[in-house]
Coordinates of N, CA and C in Angstrom, one line a residue:
H1 N -9.7 28.9 15.4 CA -9.9 28.4 14.0 C -8.7 27.4 13.7
R2 N -9.1 26.2 13.2 CA -8.1 25.2 13.0 C -7.5 25.4 11.6
T3 N -6.2 25.3 11.5 CA -5.5 25.4 10.2 C -5.1 24.0 9.8
T4 N -5.4 23.0 10.5 CA -5.0 21.6 10.2 C -6.2 20.7 10.1
S5 N -6.0 19.7 9.3 CA -7.1 18.7 9.1 C -7.1 17.7 10.2
F6 N -6.0 17.6 11.0 CA -5.9 16.7 12.1 C -6.5 17.2 13.3
T7 N -7.1 16.3 14.1 CA -7.6 16.7 15.4 C -6.5 16.6 16.4
E8 N -6.6 17.3 17.5 CA -5.6 17.2 18.6 C -5.3 15.8 19.0
I9 N -6.2 14.9 19.0 CA -6.0 13.5 19.4 C -5.2 12.8 18.3
E10 N -5.5 13.1 17.0 CA -4.7 12.5 15.9 C -3.3 13.0 16.0
L11 N -3.1 14.3 16.3 CA -1.7 14.8 16.4 C -1.0 14.1 17.5
L12 N -1.6 14.0 18.6 CA -1.0 13.3 19.8 C -0.6 11.9 19.5
R13 N -1.5 11.2 18.8 CA -1.3 9.8 18.4 C -0.1 9.7 17.5
K14 N 0.0 10.6 16.5 CA 1.1 10.6 15.6 C 2.4 11.0 16.3
L15 N 2.3 11.9 17.3 CA 3.5 12.3 18.1 C 4.1 11.0 18.9
T16 N 3.2 10.2 19.4 CA 3.6 9.0 20.1 C 4.2 8.0 19.2
G17 N 3.9 8.0 17.9 CA 4.3 7.0 16.9 C 3.5 5.8 17.0
L18 N 2.4 5.8 17.7 CA 1.6 4.6 17.9 C 0.5 4.5 16.8
N19 N 0.2 3.3 16.3 CA -0.9 3.2 15.4 C -2.2 3.2 16.3
I20 N -3.3 3.3 15.6 CA -4.6 3.5 16.3 C -4.9 2.3 17.3
V21 N -4.5 1.1 16.9 CA -4.7 -0.1 17.8 C -3.9 0.1 19.1
D22 N -2.6 0.4 18.9 CA -1.8 0.5 20.1 C -2.2 1.7 21.0
F23 N -2.5 2.8 20.3 CA -2.9 4.0 21.0 C -4.2 3.7 21.9
S24 N -5.1 3.0 21.3 CA -6.3 2.7 22.0 C -6.0 1.8 23.2
W25 N -5.1 0.8 23.0 CA -4.7 -0.1 24.1 C -4.1 0.7 25.2
V26 N -3.2 1.6 24.9 CA -2.5 2.4 25.9 C -3.5 3.2 26.7
L27 N -4.6 3.7 26.1 CA -5.6 4.5 26.8 C -6.7 3.7 27.4
G28 N -6.7 2.4 27.1 CA -7.7 1.5 27.6 C -9.1 1.7 27.1
V29 N -9.1 2.0 25.8 CA -10.4 2.2 25.1 C -10.4 1.4 23.8
S30 N -11.5 1.3 23.2 CA -11.6 0.6 21.9 C -11.1 1.5 20.7
V31 N -10.7 0.8 19.7 CA -10.3 1.5 18.5 C -11.4 2.4 18.0
A32 N -12.7 1.9 18.1 CA -13.8 2.6 17.6 C -13.9 3.9 18.4
M33 N -13.6 3.9 19.7 CA -13.7 5.1 20.5 C -12.6 6.1 20.1
V34 N -11.4 5.7 19.8 CA -10.4 6.6 19.3 C -10.9 7.2 18.0
K35 N -11.5 6.4 17.1 CA -12.0 7.0 15.8 C -13.1 8.0 16.1
E36 N -13.9 7.8 17.1 CA -15.0 8.7 17.5 C -14.3 10.1 17.9
W37 N -13.3 9.9 18.8 CA -12.6 11.2 19.2 C -12.0 11.9 18.1
E38 N -11.3 11.1 17.2 CA -10.6 11.8 16.1 C -11.5 12.4 15.1
S39 N -12.8 11.9 15.0 CA -13.7 12.5 14.1 C -14.5 13.6 14.8
R40 N -14.2 13.8 16.1 CA -14.8 14.9 16.9 C -16.3 14.6 17.2
R41 N -16.7 13.3 17.0 CA -18.1 13.0 17.4 C -18.3 12.8 18.9
V42 N -17.2 12.3 19.5 CA -17.3 12.1 21.0 C -16.1 12.7 21.6
K43 N -16.3 13.3 22.8 CA -15.1 13.9 23.5 C -14.6 12.9 24.6
P44 N -13.3 12.8 24.7 CA -12.7 11.9 25.8 C -13.2 12.4 27.2
S45 N -13.2 11.5 28.1 CA -13.5 11.8 29.5 C -12.4 12.7 30.1
S46 N -12.6 13.3 31.2 CA -11.5 14.1 31.8 C -10.3 13.2 32.2
A47 N -10.5 12.0 32.6 CA -9.4 11.1 33.0 C -8.6 10.7 31.7
E48 N -9.4 10.4 30.6 CA -8.7 10.1 29.4 C -7.9 11.3 28.9
L49 N -8.4 12.5 29.0 CA -7.7 13.7 28.6 C -6.5 13.9 29.4
K50 N -6.6 13.6 30.7 CA -5.4 13.8 31.6 C -4.3 12.8 31.2
L51 N -4.7 11.6 30.9 CA -3.7 10.6 30.5 C -3.0 11.0 29.1
M52 N -3.9 11.6 28.2 CA -3.3 12.1 27.0 C -2.4 13.2 27.2
R53 N -2.7 14.1 28.1 CA -1.8 15.2 28.4 C -0.5 14.7 29.0
L54 N -0.5 13.7 29.8 CA 0.7 13.1 30.4 C 1.6 12.5 29.3
I55 N 0.9 11.8 28.4 CA 1.6 11.2 27.2 C 2.2 12.3 26.3
Q56 N 1.4 13.4 26.1 CA 1.9 14.5 25.3 C 3.1 15.2 25.9
A57 N 3.1 15.3 27.2 CA 4.3 15.9 27.9 C 5.5 15.0 27.9
N58 N 5.2 13.7 27.8 CA 6.3 12.7 27.9 C 6.0 11.6 26.9
P59 N 6.2 11.8 25.6 CA 5.9 10.8 24.6 C 6.4 9.4 24.9
A60 N 7.6 9.3 25.6 CA 8.1 8.0 25.9 C 7.2 7.2 26.9
L61 N 6.3 7.9 27.6 CA 5.4 7.2 28.5 C 4.5 6.2 27.7
S62 N 4.1 6.6 26.5 CA 3.3 5.7 25.7 C 4.0 4.3 25.5
K63 N 5.3 4.4 25.3 CA 6.0 3.1 25.1 C 6.1 2.3 26.4
Q64 N 6.2 3.0 27.5 CA 6.2 2.3 28.8 C 4.9 1.7 29.1
L65 N 3.8 2.3 28.7 CA 2.5 1.8 28.9 C 2.2 0.6 28.0
M66 N 2.9 0.5 26.9 CA 2.7 -0.7 26.0 C 3.3 -2.0 26.6
E67 N 4.2 -1.8 27.6 CA 4.9 -3.0 28.1 C 4.0 -3.8 29.0

């Protein structure tokens, strides 16, 4: 049962400090796709989830991926 209004993906994005445009760029997907994930309409692929888990474990990685 969720006690928060944020999805896991929104929380991860906020943790990285990236806006939705930069977050989508880091993950190599469209802004529309990130919005779909955040609204729970679409699930990320296993590869996208793995990348998100790596970023979650090491938030600085998202900054490196922006370079």
